[in-house]
Amino acid sequence: MARQLFLQPHLSPTIEKLERYEFAKIWASTSYHLSLQLALHQAVRIPGIGTFAVVRKRVALSEQDLVIVERPVFRPEKAVVQDHELRYGCKDFPGHQDFEQLPYAEIASENAVSEGTVELYMERTTHLFHACVENGQNVAIIWRDVGMLIVQGKDMKMRFYLHFLERLNGTGKMLQALLEMPEMRDSVISRHDTAASQTSSGRVIVLPWYQLETVPKMPALIDLKGCVKGKGDGLWCEPAPAANLCARDQCRNPRAGFP
């Protein structure tokens, strides 16, 4: 029955609203569990997309001050890069490691749907991602608790949210050392940044909602104190995430429907 959701071109307004809300909740749970597994140092493979992991690096703040940082990394599947001739740099991904899958059964239980429905939504997102890349469109997959994977032309880049890096490293020396690493200088964004602002054209298809997002390019810059510099010279710091927001409120645009 769940597979028919994407085969019916015309659903009643009530069913369409329910479907969008259900999808928003499921994706919010998916994002949360991805961040949780990474915080527990479990590498996570998302079929058709790639694998996330966390590596530990010894970084020198000074000649006598060494810290060990927790750095998230992403490696796309070889087939994704080869089939679409994408460019992606990943030099220090841990090898010979056990990879976990997202806990589909737990995500399904949290949202009172079947495990097959969760898998169907994931397959749909993966299919749309490949279709957009094949058509030469800018595309971004958003995980609100982790970051966003962006393909612009032939370039693929994973950018991680500052609040996720803080979850891994805290807000002290570890975070400072991580942000100063050359590998992270163009890989950190604020939760307030949009996917479109990370592209030169200011246009991108945002997944999993399959929504065209356009915005004038005005990227925010994050300083080493965790503050964001936007228009003008003012600085503002990210507020702490609200603990009790529902999944619909936490998703970027739960009102955006399916194509």
Coordinates of C-alpha atoms in Angstrom, one line a residue:
M1 CA 0.0 0.0 0.0
A2 CA 2.9 2.4 0.9
R3 CA 4.4 2.0 -2.6
Q4 CA 1.3 3.4 -4.2
L5 CA 1.9 6.8 -2.5
F6 CA 4.3 7.8 -5.2
L7 CA 2.4 6.3 -8.1
Q8 CA -0.9 8.2 -7.7
P9 CA -0.6 11.6 -9.5
H10 CA -3.7 13.0 -7.9
L11 CA -4.4 12.5 -4.2
S12 CA -7.0 14.3 -2.1
P13 CA -5.7 17.4 -0.2
T14 CA -6.1 15.6 3.1
I15 CA -4.0 12.6 2.0
E16 CA -1.4 14.9 0.4
K17 CA -1.1 16.8 3.7
L18 CA -0.8 13.6 5.7
E19 CA 1.8 12.2 3.3
R20 CA 4.0 15.4 3.5
Y21 CA 3.8 15.5 7.3
E22 CA 4.6 11.8 7.5
F23 CA 7.6 12.2 5.3
A24 CA 8.9 15.2 7.3
K25 CA 8.7 13.2 10.5
I26 CA 10.5 10.2 9.0
W27 CA 13.3 12.3 7.6
A28 CA 13.7 14.1 10.9
S29 CA 14.1 10.7 12.6
T30 CA 16.6 9.6 9.9
S31 CA 18.7 12.7 10.4
Y32 CA 18.7 12.3 14.2
H33 CA 19.7 8.6 14.1
L34 CA 22.5 9.4 11.6
S35 CA 23.9 12.0 14.0
L36 CA 23.5 9.7 17.0
Q37 CA 25.4 6.8 15.3
L38 CA 28.2 9.1 14.3
A39 CA 28.5 10.5 17.8
L40 CA 28.9 6.9 18.9
H41 CA 31.7 6.4 16.3
Q42 CA 29.6 4.1 14.2
A43 CA 30.3 4.4 10.5
V44 CA 27.0 4.6 8.6
R45 CA 26.4 3.6 5.0
I46 CA 23.5 5.0 3.0
P47 CA 23.1 2.8 -0.1
G48 CA 23.3 4.7 -3.3
I49 CA 24.8 7.8 -1.6
G50 CA 27.9 7.0 0.5
T51 CA 29.3 6.4 3.9
F52 CA 29.7 8.7 6.9
A53 CA 32.3 8.2 9.7
V54 CA 34.1 10.0 12.4
V55 CA 37.9 9.9 12.6
R56 CA 40.2 11.0 15.4
K57 CA 43.1 13.4 14.6
R58 CA 45.9 14.7 16.7
V59 CA 46.2 18.4 16.1
A60 CA 48.7 20.8 17.4
L61 CA 47.4 24.2 18.7
S62 CA 51.0 25.1 19.6
E63 CA 54.3 23.4 19.9
Q64 CA 53.4 22.2 23.4
D65 CA 49.6 21.9 23.1
L66 CA 48.2 18.9 21.3
V67 CA 44.5 17.9 21.2
I68 CA 42.7 15.0 19.7
V69 CA 39.7 16.1 17.6
E70 CA 36.7 14.2 16.3
R71 CA 36.3 15.0 12.6
P72 CA 33.3 13.8 10.6
V73 CA 34.1 12.6 7.1
F74 CA 32.0 11.4 4.1
R75 CA 32.9 9.1 1.3
P76 CA 30.6 8.8 -1.7
E77 CA 30.1 5.4 -3.2
K78 CA 32.5 4.7 -6.1
A79 CA 29.6 4.0 -8.4
V80 CA 28.1 7.5 -7.7
V81 CA 31.4 9.2 -8.6
Q82 CA 32.2 7.0 -11.6
D83 CA 28.7 6.9 -13.1
H84 CA 28.3 10.7 -13.0
E85 CA 32.0 11.6 -13.4
L86 CA 32.0 13.6 -10.2
R87 CA 34.9 15.2 -8.4
Y88 CA 35.2 14.5 -4.6
G89 CA 38.3 14.7 -2.4
C90 CA 38.5 12.2 0.5
K91 CA 42.1 11.5 1.7
D92 CA 41.7 10.2 5.2
F93 CA 38.6 8.1 5.3
P94 CA 39.1 5.2 7.7
G95 CA 39.6 1.8 5.9
H96 CA 38.7 -1.7 6.8
Q97 CA 35.9 -0.6 9.1
D98 CA 32.5 -2.2 9.9
F99 CA 29.7 -0.1 8.5
E100 CA 26.2 0.1 10.0
Q101 CA 22.9 0.8 8.2
L102 CA 20.4 3.4 9.4
P103 CA 18.0 1.7 12.0
Y104 CA 15.0 1.5 9.7
A105 CA 13.0 -0.6 12.2
E106 CA 13.5 2.0 15.0
I107 CA 12.7 4.9 12.7
A108 CA 9.5 3.1 11.6
S109 CA 8.5 2.4 15.2
E110 CA 9.0 6.1 16.2
N111 CA 6.8 7.3 13.4
A112 CA 4.1 4.5 13.5
V113 CA 4.8 3.3 9.9
S114 CA 6.1 0.1 8.4
E115 CA 9.8 -0.5 7.9
G116 CA 9.0 -0.9 4.2
T117 CA 7.6 2.7 4.1
V118 CA 10.9 4.1 5.6
E119 CA 12.9 2.1 3.1
L120 CA 10.7 3.4 0.3
Y121 CA 11.2 7.0 1.3
M122 CA 15.0 6.4 1.4
E123 CA 15.0 4.8 -2.0
R124 CA 12.9 7.6 -3.5
T125 CA 15.4 10.2 -2.2
T126 CA 18.3 8.3 -3.6
H127 CA 16.6 7.9 -7.0
L128 CA 15.8 11.7 -7.1
F129 CA 19.4 12.5 -6.2
H130 CA 20.8 10.4 -9.1
A131 CA 18.2 11.8 -11.5
C132 CA 19.1 15.4 -10.6
V133 CA 22.8 14.7 -11.0
E134 CA 22.3 12.9 -14.3
N135 CA 20.3 15.9 -15.6
G136 CA 23.1 18.3 -14.6
Q137 CA 21.1 20.0 -11.9
N138 CA 22.5 21.4 -8.7
V139 CA 21.2 19.2 -5.9
A140 CA 21.6 19.0 -2.1
I141 CA 20.6 16.4 0.4
I142 CA 19.8 18.0 3.8
W143 CA 20.4 16.1 7.1
R144 CA 19.3 18.8 9.7
D145 CA 21.4 17.2 12.5
V146 CA 24.5 16.6 10.5
G147 CA 24.9 18.8 7.4
M148 CA 24.3 18.9 3.7
L149 CA 25.7 17.0 0.7
I150 CA 25.9 19.3 -2.4
V151 CA 26.5 18.5 -6.0
Q152 CA 27.2 21.6 -8.2
G153 CA 28.1 20.7 -11.7
K154 CA 30.7 17.9 -11.4
D155 CA 31.8 18.9 -7.9
M156 CA 30.5 17.1 -4.8
K157 CA 31.0 18.5 -1.3
M158 CA 29.9 17.6 2.1
R159 CA 29.4 20.5 4.5
F160 CA 28.9 19.9 8.2
Y161 CA 26.8 22.0 10.6
L162 CA 28.7 23.8 13.4
H163 CA 26.2 22.5 16.0
F164 CA 27.0 18.9 14.9
L165 CA 30.8 19.6 15.3
E166 CA 30.1 21.0 18.7
R167 CA 28.3 17.9 19.6
L168 CA 31.4 15.8 18.7
N169 CA 34.0 18.2 20.1
G170 CA 32.4 20.5 22.6
T171 CA 33.1 24.3 22.4
G172 CA 36.7 24.5 23.7
K173 CA 40.1 23.7 22.4
M174 CA 39.0 20.6 20.4
L175 CA 36.5 22.6 18.4
Q176 CA 39.0 25.4 17.8
A177 CA 41.6 23.0 16.6
L178 CA 39.1 21.2 14.3
L179 CA 38.0 24.5 12.7
E180 CA 41.6 25.5 12.0
M181 CA 42.3 22.3 10.1
P182 CA 42.8 23.0 6.4
E183 CA 40.4 20.2 5.5
M184 CA 37.6 21.9 7.4
R185 CA 38.0 25.5 6.2
D186 CA 35.3 25.2 3.5
S187 CA 33.4 22.3 5.1
V188 CA 31.6 24.1 8.0
I189 CA 28.3 26.0 7.8
S190 CA 25.7 27.4 10.1
R191 CA 22.3 25.8 10.5
H192 CA 21.0 29.1 9.2
D193 CA 22.7 28.7 5.8
T194 CA 20.6 27.6 2.9
A195 CA 21.7 25.1 0.3
A196 CA 21.2 27.6 -2.5
S197 CA 23.7 30.0 -0.7
Q198 CA 26.4 27.3 -1.1
T199 CA 26.2 27.4 -4.9
S200 CA 27.5 29.9 -7.3
S201 CA 24.2 30.1 -9.2
G202 CA 22.0 30.4 -6.1
R203 CA 19.8 27.6 -7.4
V204 CA 19.5 24.1 -6.2
I205 CA 17.1 21.2 -5.8
V206 CA 16.7 20.4 -2.2
L207 CA 16.2 16.8 -1.2
P208 CA 14.4 14.9 0.2
W209 CA 11.5 17.3 -0.5
Y210 CA 12.4 17.8 -4.1
Q211 CA 12.0 21.6 -3.8
L212 CA 13.7 24.2 -6.0
E213 CA 15.5 26.7 -3.7
T214 CA 16.8 30.0 -5.0
V215 CA 18.4 32.8 -3.0
P216 CA 21.1 35.4 -3.7
K217 CA 24.4 34.1 -2.7
M218 CA 25.4 35.5 0.7
P219 CA 27.3 32.8 2.6
A220 CA 27.8 33.2 6.3
L221 CA 31.3 32.9 7.7
I222 CA 31.9 31.1 11.0
D223 CA 34.7 32.4 13.2
L224 CA 36.5 30.2 15.7
K225 CA 34.2 31.2 18.5
G226 CA 31.2 29.7 16.8
C227 CA 29.8 33.0 15.7
V228 CA 28.5 33.7 12.2
K229 CA 29.3 36.8 10.2
G230 CA 26.6 37.8 7.8
K231 CA 25.6 41.1 6.2
G232 CA 27.5 44.1 7.5
D233 CA 30.1 43.7 10.3
G234 CA 27.9 42.3 13.0
L235 CA 28.4 38.9 14.6
W236 CA 25.7 36.6 15.9
C237 CA 26.0 33.3 17.6
E238 CA 23.9 30.2 17.0
P239 CA 21.1 29.8 19.6
A240 CA 20.9 26.4 21.4
P241 CA 18.5 24.0 19.6
A242 CA 15.0 23.8 21.0
A243 CA 14.6 20.5 22.8
N244 CA 10.9 20.0 22.2
L245 CA 10.2 21.2 18.7
C246 CA 8.2 18.7 16.7
A247 CA 9.7 17.1 13.6
R248 CA 7.5 19.2 11.4
D249 CA 8.9 22.4 12.9
Q250 CA 12.5 21.3 12.8
C251 CA 12.4 20.3 9.1
R252 CA 13.4 23.0 6.6
N253 CA 10.1 23.2 4.7
P254 CA 7.6 20.5 5.7
R255 CA 5.0 22.2 3.5
A256 CA 6.9 21.4 0.3
G257 CA 5.1 18.5 -1.4
F258 CA 6.2 15.8 -3.7
P259 CA 6.8 16.6 -7.4

